[in-house]
């Protein structure tokens, strides 16, 4: 496989570059993507699509508070309306099913389903029951994330993830949800991307709640992982038939130069992005190199915490987007050195499918107990426009093609990967970037809420149809 992604992009056939479906994605006959039990789906998250933030007893979340602060989110956007999915869920499920997608990964808004005293909110719970029941009726495999960043504000007011008690509150929430929704969920993920919650939320302040202190980040991470560990046995007890796991974002770090200092910097980048989360989960300890990068930031860990955190998982969800090129910062850490002349997306992220394959194959060596993997997010943003009823998102088609090929290569190298979810089903509230960055395979016109199926979604649908026909 070529390492230079832009070269691959340039070799796309004119038909695909022109956005037609004349040259559909036909993986080689021996590709694992043809396996009927390789799940292909799409993902979303509550705050990014639901809107209806003040309806049916939903309480404020940290993202309502954060996005209301001028300057925190591009153009002052908030999730108040988003894709209005709370009201349009039926049509959205029909759309998902019409594309032939086999899996749907969604998240539950914690502030919608229980109040500050832990009393269940029936209206909020009913929304998720209706949604999940309909997905089951359509034969769609359901992956439910309990925490995709919308912490109830009342918990943040008591310290949020810096307060150990939040982990116990999370276990109570997991208990309620798994009692209420048992039987409609195929796989539970406790947390989405604890790295983002801990580092962007408490370490550099780019995300809610907007605090910036490395020591906060490591303590928040510990409480997030503890929350996960406390929730897993609760989920197992209440809903034994489902799978239980967690979703981690992973980043590939490389250095241009062979110097020991720069190679060390690339290693530290991956420690900070990957091992910080995966080591506690899979080895039961924090990587000591992390504290070389951030001296004096060891979190307070109580007896038994690491055993709780490292209990076996049924699956590990992996979210992958890009590679970061770094060099030594001359002290203990790394600094970004953006590569020139590489293909990038609307986010400025480099398109680097090899990173996904290389990380997965490396994890298989590092972690002897690596659980079965689902790619729970992968995708890209582009400045998509609707022209004559069509959206020609050709870069996305190419992106997906190459990343699915990377997944196939990792499977062939022995990694147990069972499925892949596109990020995202539809354009949505992209956190600090608001609505400007479009990650969907379905376009959303936010002034009318009209959904337009992009070429990429048609392409995926066509492949799924073909796979079904061959089965
Ligand atoms: C991930 C998030 C997801 C989305 C994508 C682009 O970090 O889990 O909600 O914003 O990035």
Tab-separated table of C-alpha atoms and ligand atoms in Angstrom:
chain	number	residue	atom	x	y	z
A	1	UNK	CA	0.000	0.000	0.000
A	2	UNK	CA	1.321	3.415	-0.928
A	3	UNK	CA	2.317	5.587	1.966
A	4	UNK	CA	1.601	8.734	0.068
A	5	UNK	CA	-2.155	9.128	0.302
A	6	UNK	CA	-2.326	12.012	-2.151
A	7	UNK	CA	-0.745	9.860	-4.843
A	8	UNK	CA	-3.500	7.311	-4.377
A	9	UNK	CA	-6.100	10.048	-4.556
A	10	UNK	CA	-4.717	11.260	-7.870
A	11	UNK	CA	-4.955	7.795	-9.380
A	12	UNK	CA	-8.716	7.600	-8.818
A	13	UNK	CA	-10.537	6.872	-12.008
A	14	UNK	CA	-12.097	9.905	-13.703
A	15	UNK	CA	-15.496	8.341	-13.119
A	16	UNK	CA	-15.106	8.443	-9.353
A	17	UNK	CA	-13.409	11.831	-9.411
A	18	UNK	CA	-16.393	13.070	-11.364
A	19	UNK	CA	-18.650	11.749	-8.665
A	20	UNK	CA	-20.524	9.211	-10.728
A	21	UNK	CA	-21.331	5.772	-9.449
A	22	UNK	CA	-20.124	4.262	-12.706
A	23	UNK	CA	-17.030	3.001	-10.937
A	24	UNK	CA	-18.398	1.670	-7.670
A	25	UNK	CA	-16.230	0.416	-4.887
A	26	UNK	CA	-15.531	-3.203	-5.609
A	27	UNK	CA	-13.086	-4.567	-3.098
A	28	UNK	CA	-10.945	-7.516	-4.226
A	29	UNK	CA	-12.697	-10.875	-4.026
A	30	UNK	CA	-10.658	-11.891	-0.979
A	31	UNK	CA	-11.406	-8.700	0.951
A	32	UNK	CA	-12.897	-9.150	4.413
A	33	UNK	CA	-15.359	-6.405	3.537
A	34	UNK	CA	-17.320	-8.996	1.582
A	35	UNK	CA	-17.864	-11.047	4.713
A	36	UNK	CA	-21.514	-10.836	5.537
A	37	UNK	CA	-20.796	-10.652	9.253
A	38	UNK	CA	-18.466	-7.668	8.876
A	39	UNK	CA	-20.836	-5.008	10.201
A	40	UNK	CA	-21.062	-1.757	8.229
A	41	UNK	CA	-22.909	1.094	9.869
A	42	UNK	CA	-22.949	4.786	10.680
A	43	UNK	CA	-22.525	6.757	13.896
A	44	UNK	CA	-23.921	9.898	15.518
A	45	UNK	CA	-24.008	11.420	19.018
A	46	UNK	CA	-26.842	12.941	21.028
A	47	UNK	CA	-25.673	16.540	21.443
A	48	UNK	CA	-24.516	16.711	17.831
A	49	UNK	CA	-27.877	15.804	16.279
A	50	UNK	CA	-30.812	15.867	18.710
A	51	UNK	CA	-31.496	19.549	19.415
A	52	UNK	CA	-34.605	19.973	21.637
A	53	UNK	CA	-32.359	20.931	24.524
A	54	UNK	CA	-35.163	22.321	26.651
A	55	UNK	CA	-37.804	19.731	25.889
A	56	UNK	CA	-39.461	17.008	27.922
A	57	UNK	CA	-37.480	17.727	31.053
A	58	UNK	CA	-33.966	17.622	29.604
A	59	UNK	CA	-31.514	19.376	31.921
A	60	UNK	CA	-28.619	21.556	30.738
A	61	UNK	CA	-25.373	19.836	29.801
A	62	UNK	CA	-21.835	21.217	29.874
A	63	UNK	CA	-22.061	21.721	26.107
A	64	UNK	CA	-25.115	23.992	26.448
A	65	UNK	CA	-23.137	26.087	28.917
A	66	UNK	CA	-19.874	26.053	26.968
A	67	UNK	CA	-21.354	26.808	23.554
A	68	UNK	CA	-23.205	29.810	25.008
A	69	UNK	CA	-19.878	31.461	25.910
A	70	UNK	CA	-18.814	33.817	23.097
A	71	UNK	CA	-15.703	32.644	21.295
A	72	UNK	CA	-15.851	29.002	22.358
A	73	UNK	CA	-17.601	27.661	19.245
A	74	UNK	CA	-17.112	28.862	15.679
A	75	UNK	CA	-19.791	31.378	14.622
A	76	UNK	CA	-21.402	31.102	18.063
A	77	UNK	CA	-23.162	27.873	17.037
A	78	UNK	CA	-24.823	25.680	19.675
A	79	UNK	CA	-26.571	22.311	19.700
A	80	UNK	CA	-29.938	23.889	20.579
A	81	UNK	CA	-31.543	22.724	17.313
A	82	UNK	CA	-28.770	20.762	15.561
A	83	UNK	CA	-30.397	18.270	13.127
A	84	UNK	CA	-33.667	18.366	15.082
A	85	UNK	CA	-33.350	14.597	15.299
A	86	UNK	CA	-35.393	14.548	18.517
A	87	UNK	CA	-38.428	15.342	16.348
A	88	UNK	CA	-37.297	13.781	13.074
A	89	UNK	CA	-35.985	10.473	14.381
A	90	UNK	CA	-38.505	8.349	12.491
A	91	UNK	CA	-37.546	9.769	9.102
A	92	UNK	CA	-33.869	9.523	10.059
A	93	UNK	CA	-34.233	5.827	10.906
A	94	UNK	CA	-36.025	5.272	7.589
A	95	UNK	CA	-33.148	7.013	5.818
A	96	UNK	CA	-30.576	4.846	7.607
A	97	UNK	CA	-32.496	1.714	6.675
A	98	UNK	CA	-32.996	2.837	3.071
A	99	UNK	CA	-29.224	3.060	2.680
A	100	UNK	CA	-28.959	-0.564	3.766
A	101	UNK	CA	-26.715	0.334	6.695
A	102	UNK	CA	-26.594	-2.629	9.062
A	103	UNK	CA	-25.484	-0.925	12.243
A	104	UNK	CA	-26.216	2.347	13.994
A	105	UNK	CA	-24.096	3.814	16.753
A	106	UNK	CA	-25.911	6.468	18.765
A	107	UNK	CA	-25.453	8.015	22.184
A	108	UNK	CA	-27.796	8.791	25.040
A	109	UNK	CA	-27.990	12.265	26.537
A	110	UNK	CA	-27.491	11.712	30.259
A	111	UNK	CA	-29.242	15.052	31.104
A	112	UNK	CA	-32.352	13.813	29.263
A	113	UNK	CA	-32.947	10.672	31.278
A	114	UNK	CA	-32.428	11.454	34.967
A	115	UNK	CA	-32.496	14.474	37.239
A	116	UNK	CA	-29.960	15.722	39.784
A	117	UNK	CA	-31.413	13.410	42.454
A	118	UNK	CA	-31.176	10.410	40.107
A	119	UNK	CA	-34.935	10.271	39.503
A	120	UNK	CA	-35.651	8.839	36.028
A	121	UNK	CA	-37.207	11.166	33.466
A	122	UNK	CA	-39.836	9.036	31.719
A	123	UNK	CA	-40.221	11.305	28.699
A	124	UNK	CA	-36.532	11.245	27.971
A	125	UNK	CA	-36.330	7.481	28.470
A	126	UNK	CA	-39.312	6.956	26.170
A	127	UNK	CA	-37.540	8.788	23.362
A	128	UNK	CA	-34.682	6.280	23.417
A	129	UNK	CA	-37.054	3.332	23.814
A	130	UNK	CA	-39.021	4.341	20.729
A	131	UNK	CA	-35.846	4.932	18.764
A	132	UNK	CA	-34.193	1.649	19.730
A	133	UNK	CA	-37.363	-0.374	19.220
A	134	UNK	CA	-37.735	1.043	15.734
A	135	UNK	CA	-34.105	0.264	14.918
A	136	UNK	CA	-34.659	-3.315	16.073
A	137	UNK	CA	-37.808	-3.585	13.937
A	138	UNK	CA	-35.687	-2.551	10.967
A	139	UNK	CA	-33.133	-5.232	11.782
A	140	UNK	CA	-30.374	-2.713	12.529
A	141	UNK	CA	-27.626	-3.647	15.007
A	142	UNK	CA	-27.527	-1.062	17.796
A	143	UNK	CA	-24.363	0.265	19.448
A	144	UNK	CA	-25.235	2.633	22.295
A	145	UNK	CA	-22.718	4.972	23.886
A	146	UNK	CA	-23.621	6.130	27.371
A	147	UNK	CA	-21.357	9.162	27.455
A	148	UNK	CA	-20.521	11.141	24.342
A	149	UNK	CA	-19.489	14.297	26.218
A	150	UNK	CA	-22.823	15.835	27.317
A	151	UNK	CA	-22.261	15.738	31.087
A	152	UNK	CA	-25.205	17.122	33.101
A	153	UNK	CA	-24.245	20.648	34.162
A	154	UNK	CA	-25.312	19.949	37.766
A	155	UNK	CA	-22.490	17.380	37.984
A	156	UNK	CA	-19.971	19.819	36.510
A	157	UNK	CA	-21.104	22.317	39.143
A	158	UNK	CA	-19.809	19.833	41.707
A	159	UNK	CA	-16.455	19.380	39.963
A	160	UNK	CA	-17.438	17.241	36.984
A	161	UNK	CA	-14.815	14.646	36.113
A	162	UNK	CA	-12.436	16.141	38.679
A	163	UNK	CA	-14.793	14.844	41.355
A	164	UNK	CA	-14.503	11.103	42.011
A	165	UNK	CA	-18.191	11.016	42.864
A	166	UNK	CA	-19.052	11.601	39.173
A	167	UNK	CA	-17.769	8.076	38.445
A	168	UNK	CA	-20.295	6.614	40.909
A	169	UNK	CA	-23.051	8.787	39.432
A	170	UNK	CA	-22.142	7.405	36.037
A	171	UNK	CA	-22.527	3.838	37.345
A	172	UNK	CA	-26.027	4.775	38.630
A	173	UNK	CA	-26.867	6.168	35.197
A	174	UNK	CA	-25.547	3.001	33.511
A	175	UNK	CA	-27.688	0.974	35.902
A	176	UNK	CA	-30.849	2.873	34.987
A	177	UNK	CA	-30.216	2.739	31.267
A	178	UNK	CA	-29.369	-0.946	31.141
A	179	UNK	CA	-32.444	-1.855	33.197
A	180	UNK	CA	-34.679	0.266	30.988
A	181	UNK	CA	-33.190	-0.591	27.597
A	182	UNK	CA	-32.094	-4.222	28.027
A	183	UNK	CA	-32.993	-6.251	24.966
A	184	UNK	CA	-32.832	-3.346	22.506
A	185	UNK	CA	-29.080	-2.752	22.658
A	186	UNK	CA	-26.619	-5.076	20.956
A	187	UNK	CA	-23.514	-3.374	22.291
A	188	UNK	CA	-22.973	-0.846	25.069
A	189	UNK	CA	-20.018	1.505	25.020
A	190	UNK	CA	-19.478	3.242	28.336
A	191	UNK	CA	-17.509	6.264	27.111
A	192	UNK	CA	-16.697	7.895	23.813
A	193	UNK	CA	-13.100	9.052	23.560
A	194	UNK	CA	-12.053	9.691	27.159
A	195	UNK	CA	-8.943	11.402	25.715
A	196	UNK	CA	-11.121	14.212	24.382
A	197	UNK	CA	-13.170	14.509	27.566
A	198	UNK	CA	-10.055	14.622	29.748
A	199	UNK	CA	-7.548	16.475	27.587
A	200	UNK	CA	-9.678	18.827	25.484
A	201	UNK	CA	-12.137	19.369	28.338
A	202	UNK	CA	-9.765	19.747	31.303
A	203	UNK	CA	-6.242	19.886	29.807
A	204	UNK	CA	-6.361	22.552	27.098
A	205	UNK	CA	-9.882	23.879	27.411
A	206	UNK	CA	-10.888	23.568	23.762
A	207	UNK	CA	-13.974	21.569	24.749
A	208	UNK	CA	-16.489	21.810	27.591
A	209	UNK	CA	-16.081	22.483	30.436
A	210	UNK	CA	-13.114	24.517	29.183
A	211	UNK	CA	-10.516	24.057	31.942
A	212	UNK	CA	-6.808	24.040	31.115
A	213	UNK	CA	-4.410	22.230	33.430
A	214	UNK	CA	-2.437	19.008	32.761
A	215	UNK	CA	-2.938	17.805	36.310
A	216	UNK	CA	-6.705	18.232	35.873
A	217	UNK	CA	-6.526	16.227	32.664
A	218	UNK	CA	-4.847	13.198	34.278
A	219	UNK	CA	-7.243	13.240	37.233
A	220	UNK	CA	-10.277	13.642	34.971
A	221	UNK	CA	-9.004	10.725	32.868
A	222	UNK	CA	-8.678	8.559	35.960
A	223	UNK	CA	-12.243	9.294	37.028
A	224	UNK	CA	-13.538	8.713	33.501
A	225	UNK	CA	-11.814	5.330	33.334
A	226	UNK	CA	-13.050	4.510	36.824
A	227	UNK	CA	-16.583	5.391	35.705
A	228	UNK	CA	-16.151	2.966	32.827
A	229	UNK	CA	-14.837	0.244	35.127
A	230	UNK	CA	-17.656	0.686	37.632
A	231	UNK	CA	-20.282	0.595	34.879
A	232	UNK	CA	-19.156	-2.583	33.102
A	233	UNK	CA	-20.283	-5.079	35.807
A	234	UNK	CA	-23.565	-3.185	36.176
A	235	UNK	CA	-24.211	-3.488	32.441
A	236	UNK	CA	-23.266	-7.172	32.573
A	237	UNK	CA	-25.702	-7.838	35.400
A	238	UNK	CA	-28.646	-5.971	33.853
A	239	UNK	CA	-28.189	-6.878	30.200
A	240	UNK	CA	-26.148	-10.066	29.963
A	241	UNK	CA	-26.848	-10.759	26.282
A	242	UNK	CA	-25.251	-7.546	24.999
A	243	UNK	CA	-21.573	-6.762	24.416
A	244	UNK	CA	-19.794	-4.278	26.664
A	245	UNK	CA	-16.920	-2.067	25.665
A	246	UNK	CA	-15.487	1.429	25.425
A	247	UNK	CA	-14.563	3.700	22.515
A	248	UNK	CA	-11.082	5.243	22.259
A	249	UNK	CA	-9.756	7.670	19.685
A	250	UNK	CA	-6.267	6.838	18.536
A	251	UNK	CA	-3.670	8.980	16.812
A	252	UNK	CA	-0.651	8.081	14.730
A	253	UNK	CA	2.452	10.106	15.541
A	254	UNK	CA	5.473	10.140	13.274
A	255	UNK	CA	8.666	12.192	13.006
A	256	UNK	CA	10.417	13.231	9.825
A	257	UNK	CA	13.887	12.942	11.192
A	258	UNK	CA	15.601	9.817	12.424
A	259	UNK	CA	17.189	11.671	15.350
A	260	UNK	CA	16.696	9.926	18.676
A	261	UNK	CA	15.064	13.046	20.131
A	262	UNK	CA	12.498	13.302	17.329
A	263	UNK	CA	11.738	9.574	17.377
A	264	UNK	CA	11.255	9.854	21.117
A	265	UNK	CA	8.885	12.778	20.496
A	266	UNK	CA	6.789	10.635	18.132
A	267	UNK	CA	6.731	7.877	20.743
A	268	UNK	CA	5.584	10.333	23.411
A	269	UNK	CA	2.864	11.606	21.095
A	270	UNK	CA	1.470	8.089	20.870
A	271	UNK	CA	1.831	7.537	24.613
A	272	UNK	CA	-0.201	10.675	25.226
A	273	UNK	CA	-2.854	9.812	22.644
A	274	UNK	CA	-3.085	6.033	22.876
A	275	UNK	CA	-1.269	4.386	25.773
A	276	UNK	CA	-2.711	6.866	28.304
A	277	UNK	CA	-6.084	5.194	27.724
A	278	UNK	CA	-5.250	1.722	26.436
A	279	UNK	CA	-2.600	0.813	29.042
A	280	UNK	CA	-4.910	1.270	32.049
A	281	UNK	CA	-7.716	-0.597	30.264
A	282	UNK	CA	-5.613	-3.467	28.945
A	283	UNK	CA	-2.574	-3.583	31.246
A	284	UNK	CA	-4.002	-2.138	34.440
A	285	UNK	CA	-1.414	0.647	34.765
A	286	UNK	CA	-0.668	4.130	33.450
A	287	UNK	CA	2.321	4.455	31.088
A	288	UNK	CA	5.158	5.997	33.091
A	289	UNK	CA	6.357	7.920	30.015
A	290	UNK	CA	3.235	10.055	30.319
A	291	UNK	CA	4.648	11.596	33.473
A	292	UNK	CA	7.918	12.334	31.730
A	293	UNK	CA	5.875	14.424	29.333
A	294	UNK	CA	3.836	16.002	32.117
A	295	UNK	CA	6.007	15.772	35.226
A	296	UNK	CA	4.197	15.750	38.539
A	297	UNK	CA	0.738	15.056	37.138
A	298	UNK	CA	0.201	11.535	38.517
A	299	UNK	CA	-3.482	11.171	39.373
A	300	UNK	CA	-4.713	10.109	42.767
A	301	UNK	CA	-5.441	6.382	42.392
A	302	UNK	CA	-7.106	4.460	45.199
A	303	UNK	CA	-6.563	0.777	46.014
A	304	UNK	CA	-8.475	-1.427	43.630
A	305	UNK	CA	-9.083	1.266	40.997
A	306	UNK	CA	-6.762	-0.237	38.404
A	307	UNK	CA	-8.372	-3.687	38.797
A	308	UNK	CA	-11.795	-2.087	38.310
A	309	UNK	CA	-10.597	-0.218	35.217
A	310	UNK	CA	-8.909	-3.223	33.596
A	311	UNK	CA	-11.736	-5.754	33.855
A	312	UNK	CA	-12.102	-7.687	30.568
A	313	UNK	CA	-13.993	-6.060	27.690
A	314	UNK	CA	-16.116	-7.734	25.023
A	315	UNK	CA	-14.992	-5.227	22.418
A	316	UNK	CA	-12.848	-2.161	21.960
A	317	UNK	CA	-14.211	0.650	19.793
A	318	UNK	CA	-11.561	2.521	17.832
A	319	UNK	CA	-12.038	5.986	16.316
A	320	UNK	CA	-9.370	7.015	13.839
A	321	UNK	CA	-9.008	10.204	11.822
A	322	UNK	CA	-5.430	11.315	11.053
A	323	UNK	CA	-1.693	11.322	11.627
A	324	UNK	CA	0.351	14.046	13.326
A	325	UNK	CA	3.950	14.693	12.404
A	326	UNK	CA	6.024	15.899	15.329
A	327	UNK	CA	9.524	16.812	16.422
A	328	UNK	CA	11.149	17.186	19.809
A	329	UNK	CA	10.293	20.454	21.568
A	330	UNK	CA	13.820	20.565	22.948
A	331	UNK	CA	12.590	19.706	26.447
A	332	UNK	CA	10.442	16.747	27.564
A	333	UNK	CA	7.822	16.805	24.851
A	334	UNK	CA	6.843	17.152	21.220
A	335	UNK	CA	5.697	19.911	18.919
A	336	UNK	CA	3.626	19.582	15.762
A	337	UNK	CA	5.497	19.918	12.483
A	338	UNK	CA	2.787	19.854	9.806
A	339	UNK	CA	3.829	18.039	6.647
A	340	UNK	CA	3.588	19.956	3.422
A	341	UNK	CA	2.114	18.672	0.189
A	342	UNK	CA	-0.068	16.027	1.767
A	343	UNK	CA	-3.778	15.581	1.186
A	344	UNK	CA	-5.890	17.209	3.897
A	345	UNK	CA	-9.587	17.495	4.742
A	346	UNK	CA	-11.768	20.505	5.633
A	347	UNK	CA	-10.524	20.071	9.217
A	348	UNK	CA	-6.918	20.395	8.016
A	349	UNK	CA	-6.395	16.788	9.106
A	350	UNK	CA	-4.034	14.717	6.967
A	351	UNK	CA	-5.588	11.799	5.109
A	352	UNK	CA	-3.409	8.896	6.219
A	353	UNK	CA	-5.091	5.474	6.045
A	354	UNK	CA	-1.818	3.628	6.730
A	355	UNK	CA	-1.914	5.062	10.244
A	356	UNK	CA	-5.036	3.077	11.048
A	357	UNK	CA	-3.537	-0.177	9.835
A	358	UNK	CA	-0.182	0.459	11.525
A	359	UNK	CA	-1.687	1.334	14.899
A	360	UNK	CA	-4.014	-1.659	14.918
A	361	UNK	CA	-1.268	-4.099	14.029
A	362	UNK	CA	1.002	-2.519	16.669
A	363	UNK	CA	-1.715	-2.820	19.343
A	364	UNK	CA	-2.043	-6.498	18.570
A	365	UNK	CA	1.611	-6.920	19.533
A	366	UNK	CA	1.549	-4.591	22.538
A	367	UNK	CA	-1.661	-5.843	24.118
A	368	UNK	CA	-1.877	-9.604	24.325
A	369	UNK	CA	-5.473	-9.415	25.540
A	370	UNK	CA	-6.629	-7.006	22.803
A	371	UNK	CA	-10.396	-7.537	22.561
A	372	UNK	CA	-12.274	-7.808	19.260
A	373	UNK	CA	-12.319	-4.399	17.600
A	374	UNK	CA	-14.992	-2.323	15.941
A	375	UNK	CA	-13.961	0.814	14.104
A	376	UNK	CA	-16.596	2.973	15.775
A	377	UNK	CA	-15.737	6.177	13.875
A	378	UNK	CA	-13.860	7.055	10.718
A	379	UNK	CA	-14.665	9.727	8.177
A	380	UNK	CA	-13.847	13.216	7.024
A	381	UNK	CA	-15.227	16.742	6.738
A	382	UNK	CA	-15.605	18.538	3.432
A	383	UNK	CA	-17.269	21.762	2.389
A	384	UNK	CA	-20.126	19.969	0.647
A	385	UNK	CA	-22.695	21.839	-1.414
A	386	UNK	CA	-25.986	20.664	-2.872
A	387	UNK	CA	-26.094	21.267	-6.630
A	388	UNK	CA	-29.158	20.187	-8.600
A	389	UNK	CA	-30.124	17.897	-5.749
A	390	UNK	CA	-26.729	16.172	-5.598
A	391	UNK	CA	-23.674	16.379	-3.384
A	392	UNK	CA	-20.516	15.259	-5.152
A	393	UNK	CA	-18.323	14.413	-2.162
A	394	UNK	CA	-15.659	12.626	-4.161
A	395	UNK	CA	-12.863	13.105	-1.640
A	396	UNK	CA	-14.985	11.308	0.962
A	397	UNK	CA	-15.571	8.339	-1.339
A	398	UNK	CA	-11.856	8.064	-1.881
A	399	UNK	CA	-11.189	8.490	1.851
A	400	UNK	CA	-13.599	5.714	2.794
A	401	UNK	CA	-12.270	3.415	0.137
A	402	UNK	CA	-8.708	3.783	1.352
A	403	UNK	CA	-9.548	3.450	5.029
A	404	UNK	CA	-11.639	0.358	4.420
A	405	UNK	CA	-8.682	-1.076	2.531
A	406	UNK	CA	-6.486	-0.296	5.556
A	407	UNK	CA	-8.966	-2.125	7.789
A	408	UNK	CA	-8.836	-5.123	5.485
A	409	UNK	CA	-5.035	-5.094	5.645
A	410	UNK	CA	-5.131	-5.044	9.442
A	411	UNK	CA	-7.540	-7.990	9.442
A	412	UNK	CA	-5.212	-9.887	7.134
A	413	UNK	CA	-2.362	-9.100	9.520
A	414	UNK	CA	-4.319	-10.891	12.233
A	415	UNK	CA	-6.289	-8.140	14.002
A	416	UNK	CA	-9.807	-9.235	14.944
A	417	UNK	CA	-11.911	-6.380	13.485
A	418	UNK	CA	-15.619	-7.043	13.297
A	419	UNK	CA	-17.146	-3.901	11.861
A	420	UNK	CA	-16.850	-0.278	10.776
A	421	UNK	CA	-19.067	2.736	11.454
A	422	UNK	CA	-18.836	5.814	9.262
A	423	UNK	CA	-18.645	9.145	11.029
A	424	UNK	CA	-21.225	10.367	10.426
A	425	UNK	CA	-24.670	9.459	9.210
A	426	UNK	CA	-25.402	13.147	8.636
A	427	UNK	CA	-23.771	16.559	8.930
A	428	UNK	CA	-24.067	17.773	12.512
A	429	UNK	CA	-22.793	20.020	15.298
A	430	UNK	CA	-19.042	19.494	15.133
A	431	UNK	CA	-18.252	20.663	18.676
A	432	UNK	CA	-15.939	23.722	18.724
A	433	UNK	CA	-16.288	23.968	14.925
A	434	UNK	CA	-20.072	24.270	14.975
A	435	UNK	CA	-21.945	23.570	11.754
A	436	UNK	CA	-19.248	24.673	9.355
A	437	UNK	CA	-17.507	21.298	9.179
A	438	UNK	CA	-19.579	18.652	7.392
A	439	UNK	CA	-18.785	15.035	8.267
A	440	UNK	CA	-22.012	13.402	7.069
A	441	UNK	CA	-22.676	10.988	4.257
A	442	UNK	CA	-26.029	12.771	4.248
A	443	UNK	CA	-26.112	16.549	3.822
A	444	UNK	CA	-28.228	18.640	6.208
A	445	UNK	CA	-29.541	22.068	5.226
A	446	UNK	CA	-29.822	23.644	8.666
A	447	UNK	CA	-32.278	26.324	7.532
A	448	UNK	CA	-34.860	23.768	6.338
A	449	UNK	CA	-33.622	20.527	7.964
A	450	UNK	CA	-33.729	18.936	4.513
A	451	UNK	CA	-31.559	15.835	4.238
A	452	UNK	CA	-29.814	15.130	0.911
A	453	UNK	CA	-28.090	11.808	0.369
A	454	UNK	CA	-24.505	12.507	-0.737
A	455	UNK	CA	-22.710	10.465	-3.401
A	456	UNK	CA	-20.699	8.763	-0.667
A	457	UNK	CA	-23.868	7.396	0.940
A	458	UNK	CA	-25.120	6.186	-2.437
A	459	UNK	CA	-21.783	4.500	-2.926
A	460	UNK	CA	-21.954	2.719	0.437
A	461	UNK	CA	-25.564	1.710	-0.236
A	462	UNK	CA	-24.610	0.291	-3.601
A	463	UNK	CA	-21.812	-1.762	-2.100
A	464	UNK	CA	-24.072	-3.098	0.661
A	465	UNK	CA	-26.706	-4.059	-1.886
A	466	UNK	CA	-24.147	-5.873	-3.965
A	467	UNK	CA	-22.806	-7.678	-0.900
A	468	UNK	CA	-26.292	-8.747	0.076
A	469	UNK	CA	-26.977	-9.999	-3.444
A	470	UNK	CA	-23.795	-12.089	-3.416
A	471	UNK	CA	-24.418	-13.620	0.013
B	1	LIG	C1	-14.660	12.520	17.248
B	1	LIG	C2	-15.955	12.600	18.011
B	1	LIG	C3	-17.169	12.797	17.146
B	1	LIG	C4	-16.902	13.725	15.983
B	1	LIG	C5	-15.648	13.323	15.256
B	1	LIG	C6	-15.334	14.164	14.049
B	1	LIG	O1	-13.616	12.928	18.052
B	1	LIG	O2	-16.147	11.433	18.765
B	1	LIG	O3	-18.217	13.230	17.972
B	1	LIG	O4	-16.881	15.016	16.410
B	1	LIG	O5	-14.566	13.342	16.127
